[in-house]
Amino acid sequence: MVFTNPRPTETAIQPYYDFPEYYSHNNEGKSLTSVIYGQVRNLAISKKYKLVESLNTEKSILDIGCGTGDFLKYVQDKGWTVKGLEPNKKARTQASEKLGVKVLKSLEKLDEKQKFGVITLFHVLEHIHELKKGLKSIITSLLSNGYIIIAVPNHESKDAEKYGKYWAGWDVPRHLYHFNDSSIEYLAEKYDLEIIDKKPMVFDSYYVSLLSEKYQNPEASVISNYSKSVIAGFKSNRAASKSGNYSSNLYILRKK
Protein backbone atom coordinates (compact mmCIF):
# COMPACT_ATOMS: atom_id res chain seq x y z
CA MET A 1 0.00 0.00 0.00
CA VAL A 2 1.28 3.43 -0.97
CA PHE A 3 -0.23 6.44 0.78
CA THR A 4 0.14 10.21 0.93
CA ASN A 5 1.83 11.52 4.06
CA PRO A 6 1.37 14.03 5.54
CA ARG A 7 -2.21 14.68 4.50
CA PRO A 8 -4.70 17.50 5.11
CA THR A 9 -7.55 16.88 7.52
CA GLU A 10 -11.02 16.27 6.07
CA THR A 11 -11.84 19.94 6.68
CA ALA A 12 -8.58 21.34 5.34
CA ILE A 13 -8.70 19.26 2.16
CA GLN A 14 -12.04 20.64 0.93
CA PRO A 15 -10.62 23.75 -0.86
CA TYR A 16 -8.52 21.42 -3.04
CA TYR A 17 -11.77 20.19 -4.60
CA ASP A 18 -12.96 23.67 -5.53
CA PHE A 19 -10.51 24.39 -8.36
CA PRO A 20 -12.15 24.98 -11.78
CA GLU A 21 -9.89 22.24 -13.17
CA TYR A 22 -11.53 19.64 -10.91
CA TYR A 23 -14.02 18.75 -13.61
CA SER A 24 -16.04 16.05 -11.82
CA HIS A 25 -17.42 18.75 -9.51
CA ASN A 26 -18.16 21.25 -12.25
CA ASN A 27 -20.50 21.26 -15.25
CA GLU A 28 -19.44 24.74 -16.36
CA GLY A 29 -15.86 24.32 -17.61
CA LYS A 30 -15.06 26.07 -20.91
CA SER A 31 -11.47 24.97 -21.57
CA LEU A 32 -10.71 22.47 -24.32
CA THR A 33 -9.71 19.87 -21.72
CA SER A 34 -12.95 20.34 -19.77
CA VAL A 35 -15.03 20.05 -22.96
CA ILE A 36 -13.24 16.81 -23.90
CA TYR A 37 -13.69 15.54 -20.36
CA GLY A 38 -17.41 16.31 -20.55
CA GLN A 39 -17.85 14.47 -23.84
CA VAL A 40 -15.97 11.42 -22.64
CA ARG A 41 -17.92 11.47 -19.37
CA ASN A 42 -21.17 11.33 -21.33
CA LEU A 43 -19.92 8.30 -23.26
CA ALA A 44 -18.70 6.68 -20.05
CA ILE A 45 -22.09 7.06 -18.37
CA SER A 46 -23.81 4.71 -20.82
CA LYS A 47 -20.96 2.19 -20.46
CA LYS A 48 -21.23 2.35 -16.67
CA TYR A 49 -24.95 1.72 -16.89
CA LYS A 50 -24.48 -1.30 -19.16
CA LEU A 51 -22.06 -2.66 -16.60
CA VAL A 52 -24.36 -2.29 -13.58
CA GLU A 53 -27.35 -3.56 -15.58
CA SER A 54 -25.42 -6.70 -16.52
CA LEU A 55 -24.92 -7.68 -12.88
CA ASN A 56 -28.51 -8.93 -12.54
CA THR A 57 -29.10 -7.81 -8.98
CA GLU A 58 -31.73 -5.60 -7.34
CA LYS A 59 -32.10 -2.31 -9.23
CA SER A 60 -30.94 -0.08 -6.42
CA ILE A 61 -27.64 1.78 -6.50
CA LEU A 62 -25.50 3.87 -4.18
CA ASP A 63 -22.93 6.00 -6.02
CA ILE A 64 -20.24 7.17 -3.60
CA GLY A 65 -18.55 10.32 -4.86
CA CYS A 66 -21.39 10.99 -7.28
CA GLY A 67 -20.15 14.46 -8.24
CA THR A 68 -22.86 16.46 -9.97
CA GLY A 69 -25.07 13.37 -10.30
CA ASP A 70 -25.03 12.83 -14.08
CA PHE A 71 -24.51 9.07 -13.84
CA LEU A 72 -27.17 8.64 -11.16
CA LYS A 73 -29.64 10.70 -13.19
CA TYR A 74 -29.10 8.41 -16.18
CA VAL A 75 -29.65 5.32 -14.00
CA GLN A 76 -32.67 6.89 -12.30
CA ASP A 77 -34.28 7.51 -15.69
CA LYS A 78 -33.90 3.77 -16.37
CA GLY A 79 -36.13 3.00 -13.38
CA TRP A 80 -33.55 2.33 -10.69
CA THR A 81 -33.74 3.47 -7.06
CA VAL A 82 -30.75 5.76 -6.60
CA LYS A 83 -28.82 7.28 -3.74
CA GLY A 84 -25.79 9.52 -3.97
CA LEU A 85 -23.03 10.56 -1.63
CA GLU A 86 -20.86 13.59 -2.33
CA PRO A 87 -18.72 15.53 0.21
CA ASN A 88 -18.31 18.63 -1.97
CA LYS A 89 -21.12 21.09 -1.22
CA LYS A 90 -21.38 22.67 -4.68
CA ALA A 91 -21.46 19.33 -6.50
CA ARG A 92 -23.81 17.85 -3.88
CA THR A 93 -26.30 20.69 -4.34
CA GLN A 94 -26.27 20.26 -8.12
CA ALA A 95 -26.76 16.50 -7.79
CA SER A 96 -29.65 16.85 -5.32
CA GLU A 97 -31.46 19.27 -7.64
CA LYS A 98 -30.87 17.05 -10.64
CA LEU A 99 -32.12 13.88 -8.93
CA GLY A 100 -34.88 15.30 -6.76
CA VAL A 101 -33.37 13.15 -4.00
CA LYS A 102 -31.21 14.35 -1.13
CA VAL A 103 -27.57 13.50 -1.73
CA LEU A 104 -25.67 12.61 1.43
CA LYS A 105 -22.53 14.39 2.60
CA SER A 106 -20.65 11.44 4.13
CA LEU A 107 -20.71 7.71 4.81
CA GLU A 108 -21.76 8.47 8.38
CA LYS A 109 -25.10 9.72 7.02
CA LEU A 110 -26.03 6.34 5.49
CA ASP A 111 -29.11 4.61 6.83
CA GLU A 112 -27.88 1.25 8.15
CA LYS A 113 -31.23 -0.33 7.29
CA GLN A 114 -31.06 0.59 3.60
CA LYS A 115 -29.26 -1.93 1.39
CA PHE A 116 -28.26 -1.64 -2.25
CA GLY A 117 -27.82 -4.08 -5.11
CA VAL A 118 -24.88 -2.10 -6.50
CA ILE A 119 -22.46 0.28 -4.80
CA THR A 120 -20.10 2.20 -7.07
CA LEU A 121 -16.87 4.02 -6.29
CA PHE A 122 -15.56 5.41 -9.57
CA HIS A 123 -12.20 6.96 -8.66
CA VAL A 124 -13.33 7.48 -5.08
CA LEU A 125 -11.67 4.88 -2.85
CA GLU A 126 -8.40 6.80 -3.00
CA HIS A 127 -10.15 9.86 -1.48
CA ILE A 128 -11.61 8.24 1.65
CA HIS A 129 -9.87 9.43 4.82
CA GLU A 130 -10.88 6.61 7.16
CA LEU A 131 -10.43 3.72 4.75
CA LYS A 132 -11.09 0.82 7.15
CA LYS A 133 -14.17 2.42 8.69
CA GLY A 134 -15.41 3.49 5.27
CA LEU A 135 -15.09 0.03 3.74
CA LYS A 136 -16.94 -1.56 6.65
CA SER A 137 -19.78 0.95 6.21
CA ILE A 138 -19.91 0.30 2.46
CA ILE A 139 -20.05 -3.47 2.89
CA THR A 140 -22.78 -3.12 5.53
CA SER A 141 -24.88 -1.21 2.96
CA LEU A 142 -24.55 -3.98 0.35
CA LEU A 143 -27.20 -6.64 -0.21
CA SER A 144 -26.00 -10.22 0.27
CA ASN A 145 -26.18 -10.78 -3.51
CA GLY A 146 -25.00 -7.28 -4.40
CA TYR A 147 -21.84 -5.97 -6.05
CA ILE A 148 -19.26 -3.30 -5.33
CA ILE A 149 -17.60 -1.61 -8.32
CA ILE A 150 -14.28 0.09 -7.62
CA ALA A 151 -12.23 2.05 -10.18
CA VAL A 152 -8.81 3.34 -9.10
CA PRO A 153 -5.62 4.68 -10.69
CA ASN A 154 -2.74 2.21 -10.90
CA HIS A 155 0.67 3.50 -9.82
CA GLU A 156 2.35 0.55 -11.56
CA SER A 157 1.13 1.63 -15.01
CA LYS A 158 3.48 2.63 -17.82
CA ASP A 159 2.30 6.25 -17.74
CA ALA A 160 2.99 6.40 -13.98
CA GLU A 161 6.51 5.14 -14.68
CA LYS A 162 7.01 7.66 -17.49
CA TYR A 163 5.92 10.78 -15.60
CA GLY A 164 7.25 9.91 -12.15
CA LYS A 165 6.49 12.69 -9.65
CA TYR A 166 4.53 14.57 -12.34
CA TRP A 167 2.08 11.69 -12.86
CA ALA A 168 -1.42 13.12 -12.50
CA GLY A 169 -2.64 9.87 -10.94
CA TRP A 170 -0.91 10.84 -7.69
CA ASP A 171 -3.23 13.88 -7.49
CA VAL A 172 -1.71 15.00 -4.20
CA PRO A 173 -3.16 15.87 -1.76
CA ARG A 174 -6.63 14.74 -2.89
CA HIS A 175 -5.57 11.13 -3.38
CA LEU A 176 -4.77 9.70 0.04
CA TYR A 177 -4.12 6.10 -1.07
CA HIS A 178 -2.51 4.73 -4.23
CA PHE A 179 -3.52 1.26 -5.38
CA ASN A 180 -2.30 -1.58 -7.57
CA ASP A 181 -3.59 -5.13 -8.12
CA SER A 182 -1.94 -6.42 -4.96
CA SER A 183 -3.46 -3.82 -2.66
CA ILE A 184 -6.96 -4.33 -4.07
CA GLU A 185 -6.57 -8.09 -3.69
CA TYR A 186 -5.41 -7.55 -0.10
CA LEU A 187 -8.41 -5.36 0.73
CA ALA A 188 -10.78 -7.86 -0.83
CA GLU A 189 -9.34 -10.69 1.27
CA LYS A 190 -9.28 -8.61 4.44
CA TYR A 191 -12.97 -7.69 4.13
CA ASP A 192 -14.18 -11.12 3.00
CA LEU A 193 -14.87 -10.07 -0.59
CA GLU A 194 -13.98 -11.75 -3.85
CA ILE A 195 -12.95 -10.07 -7.08
CA ILE A 196 -15.11 -11.56 -9.83
CA ASP A 197 -13.83 -9.40 -12.68
CA LYS A 198 -11.27 -6.76 -13.57
CA LYS A 199 -11.64 -4.40 -16.51
CA PRO A 200 -9.22 -1.86 -18.02
CA MET A 201 -10.14 1.83 -18.22
CA VAL A 202 -8.40 2.50 -21.51
CA PHE A 203 -9.21 6.19 -21.87
CA ASP A 204 -7.64 7.08 -18.53
CA SER A 205 -4.10 6.69 -19.86
CA TYR A 206 -4.71 9.47 -22.40
CA TYR A 207 -6.41 11.83 -19.95
CA VAL A 208 -3.87 11.24 -17.17
CA SER A 209 -1.02 11.64 -19.65
CA LEU A 210 -2.48 14.96 -20.82
CA LEU A 211 -2.64 16.31 -17.27
CA SER A 212 0.83 14.94 -16.55
CA GLU A 213 2.26 16.69 -19.62
CA LYS A 214 0.78 19.98 -18.39
CA TYR A 215 2.31 19.47 -14.94
CA GLN A 216 5.68 18.49 -16.35
CA ASN A 217 5.81 21.13 -19.09
CA PRO A 218 3.53 24.01 -18.04
CA GLU A 219 4.98 26.34 -20.67
CA ALA A 220 4.51 23.94 -23.59
CA SER A 221 1.90 24.62 -26.25
CA VAL A 222 -1.51 22.96 -26.22
CA ILE A 223 -0.67 21.11 -29.45
CA SER A 224 2.55 19.78 -27.94
CA ASN A 225 0.82 18.59 -24.77
CA TYR A 226 -2.00 16.90 -26.65
CA SER A 227 0.24 15.16 -29.18
CA LYS A 228 2.66 13.89 -26.53
CA SER A 229 -0.19 12.67 -24.32
CA VAL A 230 -1.74 10.68 -27.16
CA ILE A 231 1.58 8.92 -27.77
CA ALA A 232 2.14 8.31 -24.05
CA GLY A 233 -1.39 7.01 -23.59
CA PHE A 234 -1.08 4.64 -26.54
CA LYS A 235 2.24 3.27 -25.28
CA SER A 236 0.82 2.81 -21.79
CA ASN A 237 -2.17 0.85 -23.07
CA ARG A 238 0.02 -1.24 -25.37
CA ALA A 239 2.27 -2.20 -22.45
CA ALA A 240 -0.77 -2.88 -20.26
CA SER A 241 -2.25 -5.28 -22.81
CA LYS A 242 0.54 -7.67 -21.75
CA SER A 243 1.05 -6.75 -18.08
CA GLY A 244 -2.52 -5.81 -17.07
CA ASN A 245 -1.20 -2.62 -15.52
CA TYR A 246 -3.49 -0.08 -17.16
CA SER A 247 -3.48 3.53 -16.02
CA SER A 248 -6.71 2.76 -14.14
CA ASN A 249 -8.44 -0.54 -13.51
CA LEU A 250 -12.02 -1.33 -12.57
CA TYR A 251 -12.78 -4.16 -10.15
CA ILE A 252 -16.12 -5.88 -9.53
CA LEU A 253 -16.41 -7.45 -6.09
CA ARG A 254 -19.05 -9.30 -4.10
CA LYS A 255 -19.37 -10.88 -0.68
CA LYS A 256 -17.95 -14.39 -0.33
Tab-separated table of C-alpha atoms in Angstrom:
chain	number	residue	atom	x	y	z
A	1	MET	CA	0.000	0.000	0.000
A	2	VAL	CA	1.279	3.428	-0.970
A	3	PHE	CA	-0.233	6.436	0.781
A	4	THR	CA	0.136	10.215	0.932
A	5	ASN	CA	1.830	11.521	4.065
A	6	PRO	CA	1.373	14.029	5.541
A	7	ARG	CA	-2.205	14.678	4.497
A	8	PRO	CA	-4.696	17.497	5.106
A	9	THR	CA	-7.553	16.884	7.520
A	10	GLU	CA	-11.024	16.272	6.067
A	11	THR	CA	-11.841	19.938	6.675
A	12	ALA	CA	-8.576	21.344	5.341
A	13	ILE	CA	-8.695	19.263	2.161
A	14	GLN	CA	-12.036	20.644	0.928
A	15	PRO	CA	-10.617	23.745	-0.858
A	16	TYR	CA	-8.522	21.420	-3.036
A	17	TYR	CA	-11.775	20.191	-4.604
A	18	ASP	CA	-12.963	23.673	-5.532
A	19	PHE	CA	-10.506	24.388	-8.356
A	20	PRO	CA	-12.154	24.979	-11.777
A	21	GLU	CA	-9.892	22.238	-13.173
A	22	TYR	CA	-11.531	19.636	-10.906
A	23	TYR	CA	-14.023	18.754	-13.614
A	24	SER	CA	-16.041	16.047	-11.817
A	25	HIS	CA	-17.416	18.752	-9.515
A	26	ASN	CA	-18.155	21.247	-12.250
A	27	ASN	CA	-20.495	21.260	-15.253
A	28	GLU	CA	-19.440	24.736	-16.361
A	29	GLY	CA	-15.857	24.321	-17.615
A	30	LYS	CA	-15.062	26.066	-20.915
A	31	SER	CA	-11.474	24.974	-21.567
A	32	LEU	CA	-10.715	22.468	-24.316
A	33	THR	CA	-9.710	19.875	-21.720
A	34	SER	CA	-12.950	20.338	-19.772
A	35	VAL	CA	-15.027	20.046	-22.963
A	36	ILE	CA	-13.242	16.810	-23.900
A	37	TYR	CA	-13.688	15.543	-20.357
A	38	GLY	CA	-17.410	16.306	-20.551
A	39	GLN	CA	-17.853	14.471	-23.841
A	40	VAL	CA	-15.969	11.419	-22.643
A	41	ARG	CA	-17.917	11.468	-19.365
A	42	ASN	CA	-21.170	11.330	-21.327
A	43	LEU	CA	-19.924	8.297	-23.261
A	44	ALA	CA	-18.699	6.680	-20.048
A	45	ILE	CA	-22.095	7.058	-18.369
A	46	SER	CA	-23.806	4.713	-20.816
A	47	LYS	CA	-20.961	2.193	-20.465
A	48	LYS	CA	-21.231	2.347	-16.674
A	49	TYR	CA	-24.953	1.721	-16.891
A	50	LYS	CA	-24.481	-1.302	-19.156
A	51	LEU	CA	-22.062	-2.662	-16.597
A	52	VAL	CA	-24.363	-2.288	-13.578
A	53	GLU	CA	-27.346	-3.557	-15.584
A	54	SER	CA	-25.423	-6.700	-16.521
A	55	LEU	CA	-24.920	-7.678	-12.877
A	56	ASN	CA	-28.508	-8.934	-12.540
A	57	THR	CA	-29.103	-7.812	-8.977
A	58	GLU	CA	-31.726	-5.601	-7.343
A	59	LYS	CA	-32.101	-2.311	-9.232
A	60	SER	CA	-30.937	-0.076	-6.417
A	61	ILE	CA	-27.639	1.781	-6.496
A	62	LEU	CA	-25.499	3.870	-4.183
A	63	ASP	CA	-22.933	6.002	-6.016
A	64	ILE	CA	-20.240	7.174	-3.604
A	65	GLY	CA	-18.549	10.324	-4.856
A	66	CYS	CA	-21.386	10.987	-7.280
A	67	GLY	CA	-20.148	14.461	-8.239
A	68	THR	CA	-22.864	16.461	-9.972
A	69	GLY	CA	-25.073	13.374	-10.301
A	70	ASP	CA	-25.026	12.827	-14.076
A	71	PHE	CA	-24.505	9.066	-13.843
A	72	LEU	CA	-27.171	8.639	-11.161
A	73	LYS	CA	-29.642	10.698	-13.193
A	74	TYR	CA	-29.096	8.406	-16.179
A	75	VAL	CA	-29.652	5.322	-13.997
A	76	GLN	CA	-32.671	6.887	-12.303
A	77	ASP	CA	-34.282	7.509	-15.691
A	78	LYS	CA	-33.898	3.769	-16.366
A	79	GLY	CA	-36.133	3.003	-13.376
A	80	TRP	CA	-33.550	2.335	-10.692
A	81	THR	CA	-33.744	3.466	-7.059
A	82	VAL	CA	-30.750	5.761	-6.601
A	83	LYS	CA	-28.817	7.280	-3.739
A	84	GLY	CA	-25.789	9.516	-3.967
A	85	LEU	CA	-23.026	10.561	-1.625
A	86	GLU	CA	-20.862	13.594	-2.329
A	87	PRO	CA	-18.719	15.525	0.209
A	88	ASN	CA	-18.314	18.632	-1.972
A	89	LYS	CA	-21.119	21.094	-1.217
A	90	LYS	CA	-21.376	22.673	-4.677
A	91	ALA	CA	-21.465	19.326	-6.502
A	92	ARG	CA	-23.815	17.850	-3.879
A	93	THR	CA	-26.299	20.692	-4.342
A	94	GLN	CA	-26.274	20.256	-8.124
A	95	ALA	CA	-26.764	16.502	-7.792
A	96	SER	CA	-29.647	16.848	-5.323
A	97	GLU	CA	-31.465	19.271	-7.636
A	98	LYS	CA	-30.871	17.045	-10.642
A	99	LEU	CA	-32.119	13.885	-8.932
A	100	GLY	CA	-34.882	15.300	-6.760
A	101	VAL	CA	-33.366	13.149	-4.005
A	102	LYS	CA	-31.208	14.350	-1.127
A	103	VAL	CA	-27.569	13.501	-1.733
A	104	LEU	CA	-25.671	12.615	1.429
A	105	LYS	CA	-22.528	14.391	2.597
A	106	SER	CA	-20.653	11.441	4.129
A	107	LEU	CA	-20.712	7.713	4.807
A	108	GLU	CA	-21.759	8.470	8.385
A	109	LYS	CA	-25.104	9.718	7.021
A	110	LEU	CA	-26.028	6.345	5.486
A	111	ASP	CA	-29.115	4.613	6.828
A	112	GLU	CA	-27.884	1.253	8.151
A	113	LYS	CA	-31.232	-0.326	7.289
A	114	GLN	CA	-31.060	0.594	3.603
A	115	LYS	CA	-29.262	-1.929	1.393
A	116	PHE	CA	-28.256	-1.644	-2.252
A	117	GLY	CA	-27.818	-4.083	-5.111
A	118	VAL	CA	-24.881	-2.102	-6.501
A	119	ILE	CA	-22.456	0.280	-4.796
A	120	THR	CA	-20.101	2.197	-7.068
A	121	LEU	CA	-16.873	4.022	-6.292
A	122	PHE	CA	-15.558	5.406	-9.574
A	123	HIS	CA	-12.199	6.958	-8.661
A	124	VAL	CA	-13.332	7.478	-5.076
A	125	LEU	CA	-11.674	4.877	-2.847
A	126	GLU	CA	-8.402	6.799	-2.995
A	127	HIS	CA	-10.146	9.862	-1.480
A	128	ILE	CA	-11.611	8.235	1.647
A	129	HIS	CA	-9.871	9.429	4.819
A	130	GLU	CA	-10.884	6.609	7.161
A	131	LEU	CA	-10.433	3.716	4.746
A	132	LYS	CA	-11.095	0.822	7.154
A	133	LYS	CA	-14.168	2.416	8.693
A	134	GLY	CA	-15.407	3.493	5.275
A	135	LEU	CA	-15.090	0.028	3.735
A	136	LYS	CA	-16.943	-1.556	6.647
A	137	SER	CA	-19.776	0.948	6.207
A	138	ILE	CA	-19.913	0.302	2.457
A	139	ILE	CA	-20.051	-3.469	2.888
A	140	THR	CA	-22.781	-3.117	5.531
A	141	SER	CA	-24.878	-1.208	2.962
A	142	LEU	CA	-24.554	-3.981	0.354
A	143	LEU	CA	-27.201	-6.643	-0.215
A	144	SER	CA	-25.995	-10.221	0.269
A	145	ASN	CA	-26.176	-10.776	-3.508
A	146	GLY	CA	-24.999	-7.283	-4.396
A	147	TYR	CA	-21.841	-5.969	-6.053
A	148	ILE	CA	-19.259	-3.297	-5.332
A	149	ILE	CA	-17.603	-1.615	-8.319
A	150	ILE	CA	-14.278	0.092	-7.620
A	151	ALA	CA	-12.226	2.049	-10.176
A	152	VAL	CA	-8.812	3.342	-9.101
A	153	PRO	CA	-5.622	4.676	-10.693
A	154	ASN	CA	-2.741	2.206	-10.896
A	155	HIS	CA	0.667	3.504	-9.822
A	156	GLU	CA	2.346	0.553	-11.561
A	157	SER	CA	1.133	1.633	-15.009
A	158	LYS	CA	3.481	2.628	-17.819
A	159	ASP	CA	2.296	6.249	-17.742
A	160	ALA	CA	2.993	6.397	-13.977
A	161	GLU	CA	6.505	5.139	-14.680
A	162	LYS	CA	7.011	7.663	-17.489
A	163	TYR	CA	5.920	10.775	-15.603
A	164	GLY	CA	7.247	9.913	-12.147
A	165	LYS	CA	6.489	12.686	-9.653
A	166	TYR	CA	4.533	14.572	-12.340
A	167	TRP	CA	2.080	11.695	-12.856
A	168	ALA	CA	-1.418	13.120	-12.496
A	169	GLY	CA	-2.645	9.874	-10.937
A	170	TRP	CA	-0.911	10.835	-7.685
A	171	ASP	CA	-3.229	13.883	-7.491
A	172	VAL	CA	-1.705	14.997	-4.202
A	173	PRO	CA	-3.162	15.875	-1.765
A	174	ARG	CA	-6.627	14.743	-2.889
A	175	HIS	CA	-5.565	11.129	-3.376
A	176	LEU	CA	-4.766	9.703	0.037
A	177	TYR	CA	-4.115	6.103	-1.067
A	178	HIS	CA	-2.514	4.732	-4.228
A	179	PHE	CA	-3.517	1.263	-5.380
A	180	ASN	CA	-2.301	-1.576	-7.569
A	181	ASP	CA	-3.589	-5.131	-8.115
A	182	SER	CA	-1.939	-6.419	-4.957
A	183	SER	CA	-3.459	-3.815	-2.657
A	184	ILE	CA	-6.963	-4.327	-4.070
A	185	GLU	CA	-6.572	-8.089	-3.687
A	186	TYR	CA	-5.411	-7.555	-0.097
A	187	LEU	CA	-8.406	-5.356	0.728
A	188	ALA	CA	-10.781	-7.856	-0.833
A	189	GLU	CA	-9.337	-10.694	1.267
A	190	LYS	CA	-9.285	-8.610	4.445
A	191	TYR	CA	-12.973	-7.695	4.134
A	192	ASP	CA	-14.182	-11.121	2.998
A	193	LEU	CA	-14.870	-10.069	-0.590
A	194	GLU	CA	-13.981	-11.745	-3.850
A	195	ILE	CA	-12.948	-10.066	-7.079
A	196	ILE	CA	-15.111	-11.556	-9.827
A	197	ASP	CA	-13.827	-9.402	-12.680
A	198	LYS	CA	-11.269	-6.761	-13.571
A	199	LYS	CA	-11.639	-4.397	-16.515
A	200	PRO	CA	-9.223	-1.857	-18.023
A	201	MET	CA	-10.135	1.831	-18.225
A	202	VAL	CA	-8.404	2.498	-21.512
A	203	PHE	CA	-9.209	6.185	-21.875
A	204	ASP	CA	-7.635	7.081	-18.531
A	205	SER	CA	-4.102	6.688	-19.863
A	206	TYR	CA	-4.708	9.472	-22.397
A	207	TYR	CA	-6.414	11.830	-19.954
A	208	VAL	CA	-3.871	11.241	-17.171
A	209	SER	CA	-1.017	11.642	-19.647
A	210	LEU	CA	-2.478	14.955	-20.819
A	211	LEU	CA	-2.639	16.311	-17.273
A	212	SER	CA	0.828	14.944	-16.549
A	213	GLU	CA	2.262	16.694	-19.619
A	214	LYS	CA	0.784	19.979	-18.389
A	215	TYR	CA	2.306	19.474	-14.937
A	216	GLN	CA	5.682	18.487	-16.347
A	217	ASN	CA	5.808	21.130	-19.091
A	218	PRO	CA	3.526	24.012	-18.042
A	219	GLU	CA	4.980	26.344	-20.669
A	220	ALA	CA	4.511	23.942	-23.589
A	221	SER	CA	1.903	24.623	-26.254
A	222	VAL	CA	-1.508	22.962	-26.223
A	223	ILE	CA	-0.669	21.109	-29.453
A	224	SER	CA	2.549	19.783	-27.942
A	225	ASN	CA	0.825	18.588	-24.766
A	226	TYR	CA	-1.995	16.896	-26.654
A	227	SER	CA	0.237	15.158	-29.182
A	228	LYS	CA	2.658	13.889	-26.535
A	229	SER	CA	-0.191	12.674	-24.315
A	230	VAL	CA	-1.737	10.677	-27.165
A	231	ILE	CA	1.577	8.924	-27.773
A	232	ALA	CA	2.135	8.315	-24.046
A	233	GLY	CA	-1.394	7.005	-23.587
A	234	PHE	CA	-1.079	4.642	-26.541
A	235	LYS	CA	2.236	3.268	-25.281
A	236	SER	CA	0.817	2.815	-21.792
A	237	ASN	CA	-2.173	0.846	-23.073
A	238	ARG	CA	0.019	-1.239	-25.366
A	239	ALA	CA	2.267	-2.201	-22.454
A	240	ALA	CA	-0.767	-2.884	-20.256
A	241	SER	CA	-2.251	-5.283	-22.812
A	242	LYS	CA	0.537	-7.665	-21.746
A	243	SER	CA	1.047	-6.745	-18.077
A	244	GLY	CA	-2.519	-5.814	-17.072
A	245	ASN	CA	-1.200	-2.615	-15.520
A	246	TYR	CA	-3.493	-0.083	-17.155
A	247	SER	CA	-3.478	3.534	-16.023
A	248	SER	CA	-6.705	2.759	-14.145
A	249	ASN	CA	-8.441	-0.539	-13.513
A	250	LEU	CA	-12.024	-1.331	-12.574
A	251	TYR	CA	-12.779	-4.164	-10.152
A	252	ILE	CA	-16.120	-5.880	-9.532
A	253	LEU	CA	-16.415	-7.449	-6.089
A	254	ARG	CA	-19.053	-9.303	-4.102
A	255	LYS	CA	-19.366	-10.877	-0.678
A	256	LYS	CA	-17.948	-14.394	-0.328
